[in-house]
Coordinates of C-alpha atoms in Angstrom, one line a residue:
X1 CA 10.0 42.7 43.6
X2 CA 13.2 41.9 45.0
X3 CA 15.9 44.0 46.7
X4 CA 19.7 44.8 45.1
X5 CA 23.1 45.0 46.2
X6 CA 26.7 45.0 45.0
X7 CA 30.1 47.1 45.0
X8 CA 32.3 48.7 42.5
X9 CA 36.0 48.8 43.7
X10 CA 38.2 51.6 41.8
X11 CA 41.3 49.5 42.9
X12 CA 39.8 46.3 41.9
X13 CA 40.0 44.8 45.6
X14 CA 37.4 42.0 45.9
X15 CA 34.8 41.6 48.6
X16 CA 34.9 38.2 50.2
X17 CA 31.7 36.1 48.8
X18 CA 30.6 35.8 52.5
X19 CA 30.5 39.4 52.7
X20 CA 28.0 39.3 49.5
X21 CA 25.7 36.7 50.8
X22 CA 25.4 38.6 54.2
X23 CA 24.4 41.6 52.0
X24 CA 21.9 39.3 50.5
X25 CA 20.6 37.8 53.6
X26 CA 19.9 41.6 55.3
X27 CA 17.3 41.8 52.2
X28 CA 15.9 38.7 52.2
X29 CA 12.5 39.9 53.2
X30 CA 12.1 41.9 49.8
X31 CA 13.5 38.4 48.2
X32 CA 12.5 35.4 49.7
X33 CA 12.3 33.2 46.8
X34 CA 15.7 33.0 45.0
X35 CA 19.1 34.5 45.1
X36 CA 21.6 35.2 42.8
X37 CA 25.2 37.2 42.2
X38 CA 27.4 38.3 39.4
X39 CA 31.0 38.4 40.9
X40 CA 33.7 38.9 38.7
X41 CA 36.3 39.3 41.5
X42 CA 39.4 40.2 39.4
X43 CA 37.4 43.1 38.5
X44 CA 36.3 44.1 41.6
X45 CA 32.8 44.2 41.0
X46 CA 29.3 42.5 42.2
X47 CA 25.9 42.5 41.5
X48 CA 23.3 40.6 43.3
X49 CA 19.8 40.3 43.9
X50 CA 17.3 38.7 46.2
X51 CA 14.3 37.9 44.2
X52 CA 10.2 37.8 45.1
X53 CA 9.3 35.8 42.2
X54 CA 6.5 37.5 40.2
X55 CA 7.0 37.2 36.6
X56 CA 8.3 34.1 34.8
X57 CA 8.4 32.2 38.1
X58 CA 11.1 29.5 36.8
X59 CA 12.9 31.4 34.2
X60 CA 13.3 34.6 35.8
X61 CA 16.7 33.9 37.8
X62 CA 18.9 36.8 38.3
X63 CA 21.4 38.2 37.3
X64 CA 20.9 38.2 33.5
X65 CA 24.1 37.9 31.6
X66 CA 24.8 38.4 28.0
X67 CA 25.8 35.5 26.0
X68 CA 29.5 36.7 25.5
X69 CA 29.4 37.3 29.4
X70 CA 30.6 40.9 29.2
X71 CA 27.1 42.4 30.4
X72 CA 25.2 41.3 33.6
X73 CA 21.9 43.0 34.8
X74 CA 20.0 42.8 38.1
X75 CA 16.4 44.8 38.9
X76 CA 14.5 45.3 41.7
X77 CA 10.9 46.1 40.3
X78 CA 8.8 45.4 37.1
X79 CA 8.9 46.5 33.9
X80 CA 5.1 46.8 32.8
X81 CA 5.6 47.0 29.2
X82 CA 8.1 44.2 29.2
X83 CA 5.4 42.2 26.8
X84 CA 5.3 44.7 24.1
X85 CA 9.1 45.5 24.4
X86 CA 9.7 41.8 24.1
X87 CA 7.7 41.2 20.9
X88 CA 9.4 44.2 19.2
X89 CA 12.8 42.7 20.1
X90 CA 11.8 39.3 18.7
X91 CA 10.6 41.1 15.8
X92 CA 14.1 42.4 15.1
X93 CA 15.2 38.9 15.5
X94 CA 16.7 39.0 19.0
X95 CA 16.6 36.0 21.0
X96 CA 15.1 35.8 24.2
X97 CA 15.3 32.7 26.4
X98 CA 12.9 33.8 29.2
X99 CA 9.7 35.8 29.8
X100 CA 11.3 37.6 32.3
X101 CA 11.1 41.4 32.0
X102 CA 15.0 41.7 33.5
X103 CA 16.2 39.8 30.4
X104 CA 14.3 42.4 28.1
X105 CA 16.4 45.0 30.4
X106 CA 19.8 43.2 29.1
X107 CA 18.8 42.9 25.3
X108 CA 17.3 46.6 25.0
X109 CA 21.0 47.5 26.9
X110 CA 23.0 45.6 24.3
X111 CA 21.1 47.1 21.4
X112 CA 20.6 50.8 22.8
X113 CA 22.7 51.3 25.9
X114 CA 21.9 53.1 28.9
X115 CA 19.6 55.5 26.6
X116 CA 17.0 52.3 26.9
X117 CA 15.9 53.5 30.3
X118 CA 13.3 56.0 28.4
X119 CA 11.7 52.8 26.6
X120 CA 10.8 51.4 30.2
X121 CA 7.8 51.8 31.7
X122 CA 7.9 50.6 35.2
X123 CA 9.0 51.0 38.5
X124 CA 12.7 49.9 39.2
X125 CA 16.3 50.0 40.5
X126 CA 18.8 48.6 37.9
X127 CA 22.7 47.9 38.2
X128 CA 24.1 46.8 34.9
X129 CA 27.9 45.8 35.1
X130 CA 29.4 46.5 31.6
X131 CA 32.9 44.8 31.5
X132 CA 32.9 46.3 27.6
X133 CA 33.2 49.8 29.2
X134 CA 34.8 48.3 32.6
X135 CA 31.9 50.6 34.1
X136 CA 28.9 50.0 36.4
X137 CA 25.6 51.7 36.0
X138 CA 22.9 52.2 38.8
X139 CA 19.4 53.8 37.6
X140 CA 16.2 54.4 39.4
X141 CA 12.9 54.9 37.9
X142 CA 11.4 58.1 37.0
X143 CA 9.8 59.3 40.4
X144 CA 11.4 57.0 43.1
X145 CA 9.0 53.8 43.4
X146 CA 11.9 51.7 44.3
X147 CA 14.7 52.6 46.5
X148 CA 18.6 52.8 45.6
X149 CA 21.2 54.0 48.0
X150 CA 25.0 54.4 47.5
X151 CA 27.8 54.6 49.9
X152 CA 30.7 55.8 48.4
X153 CA 34.5 56.4 50.3
X154 CA 36.1 57.1 47.0
X155 CA 37.6 53.9 46.4
X156 CA 34.8 51.5 46.9
X157 CA 31.5 52.3 46.1
X158 CA 28.4 49.8 47.7
X159 CA 24.7 49.8 46.7
X160 CA 21.9 48.4 47.8
X161 CA 17.9 48.5 47.9
X162 CA 18.0 49.3 51.8
X163 CA 20.7 50.8 53.8
X164 CA 21.0 48.0 56.1
X165 CA 22.8 45.8 53.6
X166 CA 25.8 48.4 54.2
X167 CA 26.3 47.3 57.8
X168 CA 27.2 43.8 56.5
X169 CA 30.4 44.8 55.2
X170 CA 33.1 44.9 57.7
X171 CA 35.4 47.0 55.8
X172 CA 32.5 49.6 55.1
X173 CA 33.5 53.2 55.8
X174 CA 32.3 53.3 59.2
X175 CA 33.1 56.8 60.0
X176 CA 30.6 57.8 57.1
X177 CA 28.2 56.2 58.8
X178 CA 28.1 59.0 61.7
X179 CA 24.2 60.3 61.8
X180 CA 24.2 63.5 59.2
X181 CA 23.0 66.5 61.4
X182 CA 22.0 68.2 58.2
X183 CA 19.7 65.4 57.4
X184 CA 18.0 65.5 60.9
X185 CA 17.4 69.2 60.5
X186 CA 15.4 68.6 57.2
X187 CA 14.0 66.0 59.0
X188 CA 12.7 68.2 61.7
X189 CA 11.1 70.3 58.8
X190 CA 9.4 67.8 56.4
X191 CA 8.7 64.8 59.0
X192 CA 11.1 62.6 56.8
X193 CA 14.3 62.9 55.1
X194 CA 14.4 64.4 51.6
X195 CA 16.6 62.7 49.1
X196 CA 19.5 62.9 48.4
X197 CA 20.2 63.0 51.8
X198 CA 20.0 60.1 54.3
X199 CA 20.4 59.8 58.0
X200 CA 23.9 59.1 57.6
X201 CA 26.6 61.4 56.2
X202 CA 28.1 58.5 54.0
X203 CA 25.1 57.2 52.3
X204 CA 23.0 58.8 49.6
X205 CA 20.2 57.9 47.3
X206 CA 20.4 57.7 43.6
X207 CA 18.0 60.3 42.7
X208 CA 14.9 59.2 40.9
X209 CA 14.8 59.9 37.1
X210 CA 18.9 59.6 37.2
X211 CA 21.7 57.3 36.1
X212 CA 25.0 57.1 37.9
X213 CA 28.1 55.8 36.1
X214 CA 31.3 54.4 37.8
X215 CA 34.7 53.8 36.1
X216 CA 38.1 53.5 37.3
X217 CA 39.1 56.7 36.8
X218 CA 37.2 60.4 36.5
X219 CA 34.3 61.5 38.5
X220 CA 31.3 59.4 38.9
X221 CA 28.7 60.5 35.9
X222 CA 25.2 61.3 36.6
X223 CA 22.6 62.0 34.0
X224 CA 18.7 63.1 34.6
X225 CA 17.1 61.1 32.0
X226 CA 13.7 61.8 32.8
X227 CA 12.5 65.2 34.5
X228 CA 8.5 65.9 34.8
X229 CA 9.3 69.8 34.6
X230 CA 9.6 69.2 30.8
X231 CA 5.8 69.2 30.5
X232 CA 4.0 72.2 29.4
X233 CA 0.2 72.7 30.6
X234 CA -2.5 72.9 27.8
X235 CA -6.0 73.8 27.6
X236 CA -8.4 71.1 27.8
X237 CA -12.3 70.9 27.7
X238 CA -13.7 68.5 30.5
X239 CA -14.8 66.0 27.9
X240 CA -11.6 65.6 26.3
X241 CA -9.6 65.5 29.5
X242 CA -11.8 62.9 31.0
X243 CA -11.3 60.7 28.3
X244 CA -7.6 61.0 28.4
X245 CA -7.8 60.5 32.1
X246 CA -9.5 57.4 32.0
X247 CA -7.9 56.0 29.1
X248 CA -4.4 56.3 30.5
X249 CA -5.5 55.2 33.8
X250 CA -7.0 52.4 32.4
X251 CA -4.1 51.0 30.4
X252 CA -1.5 51.9 33.2
X253 CA -3.8 49.5 35.4
X254 CA -4.3 47.0 32.7
X255 CA -0.5 46.5 32.5
X256 CA 0.0 46.3 36.3
X257 CA -2.1 43.2 36.2
X258 CA 0.5 41.1 34.5
X259 CA 1.8 38.9 37.1
X260 CA 2.2 35.0 37.6
X261 CA 0.9 34.9 41.0
X262 CA -2.2 36.0 42.7
X263 CA -2.8 39.5 43.0
X264 CA -5.2 42.2 44.5
X265 CA -5.5 45.5 45.9
X266 CA -5.7 47.9 49.0
X267 CA -9.0 49.2 48.9
X268 CA -9.7 51.9 51.4
X269 CA -13.0 53.3 49.7
X270 CA -11.6 56.7 48.7
X271 CA -11.6 58.1 44.9
X272 CA -8.0 56.6 44.4
X273 CA -8.4 53.1 45.4
X274 CA -11.9 52.8 44.5
X275 CA -11.3 53.7 41.0
X276 CA -8.3 51.5 40.5
X277 CA -10.4 48.5 41.4
X278 CA -12.9 49.6 39.3
X279 CA -10.7 49.6 36.6
X280 CA -8.9 46.4 37.3
X281 CA -12.4 44.4 37.2
X282 CA -12.5 45.4 33.8
X283 CA -9.7 43.5 32.8
X284 CA -9.9 40.2 34.9
X285 CA -12.4 37.3 34.8
X286 CA -12.8 36.4 38.2
X287 CA -13.5 38.7 41.6
X288 CA -10.5 41.0 42.5
X289 CA -9.0 40.4 45.6
X290 CA -9.2 43.6 48.0
X291 CA -7.9 44.2 51.1
X292 CA -8.7 47.0 54.2
X293 CA -8.3 47.4 57.7
X294 CA -10.7 49.0 59.9
X295 CA -11.1 50.4 63.2
X296 CA -13.7 50.4 66.2
X297 CA -13.3 54.3 66.5
X298 CA -15.7 55.4 63.8
X299 CA -13.0 58.8 63.4
X300 CA -10.5 56.6 61.7
X301 CA -12.8 53.7 60.3
X302 CA -13.3 53.7 56.6
X303 CA -14.2 50.2 56.3
X304 CA -17.9 50.8 55.4
X305 CA -16.6 52.8 52.1
X306 CA -14.4 50.1 51.2
X307 CA -17.2 47.5 51.7
X308 CA -19.5 49.7 49.5
X309 CA -16.9 50.1 46.9
X310 CA -15.9 46.5 46.9
X311 CA -19.8 45.4 46.7
X312 CA -20.4 47.6 43.8
X313 CA -17.6 46.4 41.6
X314 CA -17.9 42.6 42.9
X315 CA -14.7 41.9 44.7
X316 CA -13.7 39.2 47.0
X317 CA -13.3 41.5 49.8
X318 CA -11.3 41.1 53.3
X319 CA -11.6 43.3 56.1
X320 CA -10.0 43.2 59.5
X321 CA -10.9 45.4 62.3
X322 CA -7.4 46.1 63.8
X323 CA -6.6 47.2 67.1
X324 CA -6.3 50.7 67.1
X325 CA -3.4 51.3 69.5
X326 CA -0.2 50.2 67.2
X327 CA 3.0 51.6 69.0
X328 CA 4.2 48.1 69.9
X329 CA 4.9 47.9 65.8
X330 CA 6.6 51.2 65.5
X331 CA 10.0 49.7 66.2
X332 CA 9.5 47.0 63.6
X333 CA 8.3 49.7 61.1
X334 CA 11.3 51.8 61.9
X335 CA 13.9 48.9 61.6
X336 CA 12.6 48.5 57.8
X337 CA 12.8 52.1 57.2
X338 CA 16.4 52.4 57.8
X339 CA 15.7 56.1 58.6
X340 CA 13.3 58.1 61.1
X341 CA 10.1 58.9 59.5
X342 CA 7.5 60.4 61.5
X343 CA 4.2 59.5 59.6
X344 CA 2.1 57.4 61.7
X345 CA 0.4 55.7 58.8
X346 CA 3.0 53.5 58.2
X347 CA 1.9 51.3 61.1
X348 CA -1.6 50.7 59.8
X349 CA 0.0 50.0 56.3
X350 CA 2.3 47.5 57.7
X351 CA -1.0 45.8 59.1
X352 CA -3.2 45.8 55.8
X353 CA 0.1 44.4 53.9
X354 CA 0.1 41.7 56.7
X355 CA -3.2 40.8 55.8
X356 CA -3.0 40.9 52.0
X357 CA 0.1 38.6 52.1
X358 CA -1.8 36.0 53.4
X359 CA -3.7 35.7 50.0
X360 CA -1.4 37.6 47.3
X361 CA 2.0 38.5 46.5
X362 CA 1.2 41.7 44.6
X363 CA -1.4 44.7 45.3
X364 CA -2.2 47.6 43.0
X365 CA -2.5 50.9 45.0
X366 CA -3.9 54.3 44.9
X367 CA -0.8 56.3 45.7
X368 CA 0.2 59.2 43.7
X369 CA -3.4 60.3 43.2
X370 CA -3.5 63.1 45.7
X371 CA -0.2 64.6 44.7
X372 CA -0.8 64.6 41.2
X373 CA -4.3 66.0 41.3
X374 CA -4.5 68.0 44.3
X375 CA -6.4 65.8 46.8
X376 CA -5.0 67.1 50.1
X377 CA -6.8 69.3 52.2
X378 CA -3.3 71.4 52.6
X379 CA -4.0 72.4 49.1
X380 CA -7.6 74.1 49.4
X381 CA -6.5 75.7 52.6
X382 CA -3.7 77.3 51.2
X383 CA -4.9 78.4 48.0
X384 CA -8.2 79.9 49.7
X385 CA -6.1 82.6 51.3
X386 CA -7.3 85.7 49.6
X387 CA -3.7 86.7 48.5
X388 CA -2.5 83.5 47.1
X389 CA -2.7 84.6 43.7
X390 CA -0.9 87.8 43.9
X391 CA 2.2 87.1 46.0
X392 CA 5.8 87.5 44.3
X393 CA 7.4 84.1 43.3
X394 CA 9.6 84.2 46.1
X395 CA 7.0 85.0 48.5
X396 CA 4.7 82.4 47.1
X397 CA 7.4 79.6 47.3
X398 CA 8.1 80.5 50.9
X399 CA 4.7 80.4 52.2
X400 CA 3.8 77.4 50.8
X401 CA 6.8 75.8 52.1
X402 CA 5.8 77.2 55.6
X403 CA 2.7 75.9 55.4
X404 CA 4.1 72.3 55.0
X405 CA 6.7 72.6 57.5
X406 CA 6.6 70.5 61.0
X407 CA 9.0 72.7 62.8
X408 CA 9.6 76.2 61.9
X409 CA 13.3 77.5 61.7
X410 CA 12.8 79.2 65.1
X411 CA 11.3 76.4 66.9
X412 CA 14.2 74.0 65.4
X413 CA 16.8 76.5 66.9
X414 CA 15.2 77.0 70.1
X415 CA 14.9 72.9 70.3
X416 CA 18.5 72.4 69.4
X417 CA 21.4 72.2 72.1
X418 CA 24.0 75.2 71.7
X419 CA 26.4 72.8 70.1
X420 CA 24.3 71.4 67.5
X421 CA 22.9 75.0 66.9
X422 CA 26.3 76.1 65.9
X423 CA 27.0 73.2 63.6
X424 CA 23.6 73.9 61.6
X425 CA 24.2 77.4 61.4
X426 CA 23.3 79.0 58.2
X427 CA 21.5 75.7 57.1
X428 CA 18.1 76.5 55.6
X429 CA 15.8 73.7 54.5
X430 CA 13.8 75.6 52.1
X431 CA 16.7 77.1 50.6
X432 CA 18.7 73.5 50.4
X433 CA 15.8 71.2 49.9
X434 CA 12.8 72.9 48.4
X435 CA 13.8 76.0 46.1
X436 CA 15.6 73.9 43.5
X437 CA 12.6 72.2 43.1
X438 CA 10.3 75.1 42.8
X439 CA 13.0 76.9 40.6
X440 CA 12.6 74.0 38.3
X441 CA 8.6 74.1 38.3
X442 CA 8.2 78.2 37.6
X443 CA 6.7 77.5 34.2
X444 CA 3.7 75.9 36.1
X445 CA 0.8 77.6 37.6
X446 CA 0.8 77.9 41.3
X447 CA -1.1 75.0 42.1
X448 CA 1.0 72.7 39.7
X449 CA 4.1 74.2 41.4
X450 CA 2.9 73.0 44.9
X451 CA 2.1 69.6 43.4
X452 CA 5.5 69.4 41.7
X453 CA 7.2 70.0 45.0
X454 CA 5.3 67.5 46.5
X455 CA 5.9 64.9 43.8
X456 CA 9.5 65.3 44.3
X457 CA 9.6 65.7 48.0
X458 CA 6.6 64.1 49.7
X459 CA 5.8 61.5 47.2
X460 CA 9.3 60.3 46.7
X461 CA 10.6 60.8 50.3
X462 CA 7.7 59.4 52.3
X463 CA 4.6 58.4 50.5
X464 CA 6.4 55.8 48.2
X465 CA 8.5 54.7 51.1
X466 CA 5.5 53.6 52.5
X467 CA 4.0 51.0 50.4
X468 CA 7.3 49.8 49.1
X469 CA 8.8 49.2 52.7
X470 CA 5.7 48.1 54.5
X471 CA 4.9 45.5 51.5
X472 CA 8.5 44.3 51.2
X473 CA 8.7 43.6 54.9
X474 CA 6.4 41.0 54.4
X475 CA 7.3 39.9 51.0
X476 CA 4.4 41.6 48.6
X477 CA 4.9 43.7 45.8
X478 CA 2.9 47.4 45.7
X479 CA 2.3 48.6 42.1
X480 CA 0.9 52.3 41.3
X481 CA -1.1 52.8 38.3
X482 CA -1.2 56.4 39.0
X483 CA 2.4 56.6 38.5
X484 CA 2.8 55.6 35.1
X485 CA 4.8 58.1 33.5
X486 CA 2.2 58.7 30.9
X487 CA -0.5 59.7 33.8
X488 CA 2.2 61.8 35.5
X489 CA 3.2 64.0 32.2
X490 CA -0.4 64.2 31.6
X491 CA -1.3 65.4 34.9
X492 CA 1.5 67.9 34.5
X493 CA -0.3 69.1 31.2
X494 CA -3.4 69.6 33.1
X495 CA -3.7 73.2 34.6
X496 CA -4.1 73.9 38.1
X497 CA -7.8 74.7 37.8
X498 CA -8.7 70.9 36.2
X499 CA -7.5 69.6 39.8
X500 CA -8.5 72.5 42.8
X501 CA -11.4 74.5 41.6
X502 CA -11.9 78.0 42.4
X503 CA -14.4 76.8 45.4
X504 CA -11.8 74.8 46.8
X505 CA -13.0 71.4 45.4
X506 CA -10.0 68.9 45.3
X507 CA -9.7 66.6 42.3
X508 CA -12.7 68.1 40.8
X509 CA -12.2 67.0 37.2
X510 CA -10.9 63.6 38.5
X511 CA -13.7 63.0 40.4
X512 CA -16.3 63.9 37.8
X513 CA -14.4 61.8 35.4
X514 CA -14.4 58.6 37.9
X515 CA -17.9 59.1 39.3
X516 CA -19.8 56.9 36.3
X517 CA -17.6 54.1 37.2
X518 CA -17.6 54.2 41.2
X519 CA -20.5 56.1 41.7
X520 CA -21.1 59.9 43.1
X521 CA -21.4 58.3 46.8
X522 CA -17.8 57.1 46.6
X523 CA -16.4 59.8 44.4
X524 CA -17.6 63.0 46.3
X525 CA -17.3 61.3 49.7
X526 CA -15.2 63.5 52.3
X527 CA -11.5 62.4 52.2
X528 CA -10.3 60.7 55.3
X529 CA -6.7 60.4 56.1
X530 CA -5.3 56.5 56.7
X531 CA -4.1 57.2 60.1
X532 CA -4.2 56.4 63.8
X533 CA -4.7 58.7 66.7
X534 CA -1.3 59.0 68.2
X535 CA -2.2 62.3 69.5
X536 CA -5.0 61.1 71.8
X537 CA -2.5 58.1 72.7
X538 CA 0.4 60.3 73.5
X539 CA -1.8 62.6 76.0
X540 CA -3.5 59.3 77.4
X541 CA -2.7 55.9 77.9
X542 CA 0.9 56.2 76.1
X543 CA 1.9 59.5 77.8
X544 CA 4.2 57.5 80.0
X545 CA 5.8 55.4 77.3
X546 CA 6.4 58.5 75.0
X547 CA 8.1 60.4 78.3
X548 CA 10.4 57.4 78.7
X549 CA 11.0 56.9 75.3
X550 CA 12.4 60.7 74.7
X551 CA 14.0 60.8 77.9
X552 CA 15.8 57.5 77.8
X553 CA 17.1 58.3 74.4
X554 CA 20.8 58.8 74.0
X555 CA 20.0 60.7 70.7
X556 CA 17.6 63.0 71.8
X557 CA 19.7 63.9 74.8
X558 CA 22.8 65.0 72.3
X559 CA 20.6 66.9 69.9
X560 CA 17.8 68.5 71.8
X561 CA 17.3 70.7 74.9
X562 CA 15.9 68.5 77.6
X563 CA 13.7 71.5 79.0
X564 CA 12.2 72.1 75.8
X565 CA 11.2 68.6 75.1
X566 CA 9.9 68.0 78.5
X567 CA 7.8 71.5 78.2
X568 CA 6.2 70.2 74.7
X569 CA 5.0 66.8 76.3
X570 CA 3.5 68.7 79.5
X571 CA 1.7 71.0 77.3
X572 CA 0.4 68.6 75.0
X573 CA -0.6 66.4 78.2
X574 CA -2.5 68.9 79.4
X575 CA -4.1 69.9 76.2
X576 CA -2.5 73.3 76.4
X577 CA -1.1 73.0 72.9
X578 CA -1.2 70.2 70.3
X579 CA 2.4 68.8 69.5
X580 CA 0.9 65.3 68.0
X581 CA 3.3 65.9 65.0
X582 CA 6.3 67.2 66.6
X583 CA 6.4 64.7 69.4
X584 CA 5.8 61.9 66.8
X585 CA 8.7 63.0 64.7
X586 CA 10.8 63.0 67.9
X587 CA 9.6 59.5 69.0
X588 CA 10.2 58.2 65.6
X589 CA 13.8 59.5 65.9
X590 CA 14.3 57.9 69.2
X591 CA 13.2 54.6 68.3
X592 CA 15.0 54.5 65.0
X593 CA 18.3 55.6 67.1
X594 CA 17.5 52.8 69.5
X595 CA 17.3 49.9 66.6
X596 CA 20.6 47.9 66.4
X597 CA 20.3 47.9 62.4
X598 CA 20.7 51.8 62.6
X599 CA 24.3 52.3 62.6
X600 CA 26.8 52.7 65.1
X601 CA 27.8 56.2 65.4
X602 CA 26.3 59.3 66.9
X603 CA 27.5 62.9 66.3

């Protein structure tokens, strides 16, 4: 729900109200129902909100302001345990004037300060203006379900749920909006830009599980208020494990059904979404509304499995057979992303979001299950290598990193123009972006080390961007029961052997635990990726489009050797090589740079 935005000026220079309204308007798709801005201009601070009304439709207007006018709060997201927290506050004599979860944040903050974040079970990006301290807090949920960006030139800090809001500020530090070559370097490794980098030199993420505090003097304070690495693995028998797993997931699903608007679920027929829908049905008195898209090409069509899951549970199921070639939607997708992403599944995710938005304002999804419980084929393939257990720690980290990398270091150097190569000399994506997370996870077994890296990079950097941005593009909210903090901590108390068996069976205890609910056919079906055949398009009907997109891009021409790009195109077209993922990443970069909202400056 919602988009938030605002500023903090260290010398108390105010932004004009019209500029703040322009920032709000740039986020209207995230919050079409309401707008609110708190702007004590004499202090040079504002916090604002565009609201998608989900909870307490009439009484949930933001910002929420304390009775003495000293504290104001806005949030993007939902606090799913707000009912229990509100009951606790009322029992302590606190007067709550609404049923809004945002008011609960305000009242908790009044009593407990920023430490109240640990009490929140939800997905959120929060801004708190505290005039008592003359400070502004920004805080982000534990794993980064909801986005939050900052642009800080040392005098004025801007913040927003999406980068495009910054371009509405005429006095924004435009020199800081130059494309960040290091971020592009990492993009070519991961197929997305890992946080805290963004495509712009002057824009950074507020990191998941962190808060930032801005004051008039001194450096910005940051604090990591939650870390998944705090968990320690323990031994479980299957029966105890399965009972805890299903109880946690059931309660995480139950509290994510709290909404004053129609809700439903994305349903692919895979084990994750089928389990969520099966649990939803336990807690509602009418059929769950479920949504999927299918394709005429059976290689990419899961709609029969989704229908099977829907019929088993008794859902009100809506399926659309979509046009397979979705390249016409790619520029729109990248406009909403604000950054290049090479993941083709954003396009069908936008389509299923459009389908759901005709019926509901909230959907539950199965996101997070693969990263928590080893659901991807890459895990089985990597750990099937005979020496994967005997490698040294450094060799294991580097080999796993290499296995998930798109362009290798050598292939990136060959791709760059000489001047770009010189600027990036000595910057290693493994050292900069992956090793710090690996180092935090060394006490886990190696399966969990790989999963920990993907939780911190792949999940927050790409896979959670997908349901948030594609859902918000059409004004629906996506909720992720697997990413309840209790489930995440449980998953990393569970040894890797509960997730990936010695025989390479992925999610093997998860599937065994869920089978009584969803049936063995769905629990043990072969996993399909939710994607579209971009490689085939690039080789056949869309080859000319791809060639023209790459050869007509100023950014591609400035960064990369034309002969190397041309050779990749030709070798892919003839079938001599499969450069689907590499060409997809380059095409996304070109399309993003061509978008008018992508900022003004190239290196």
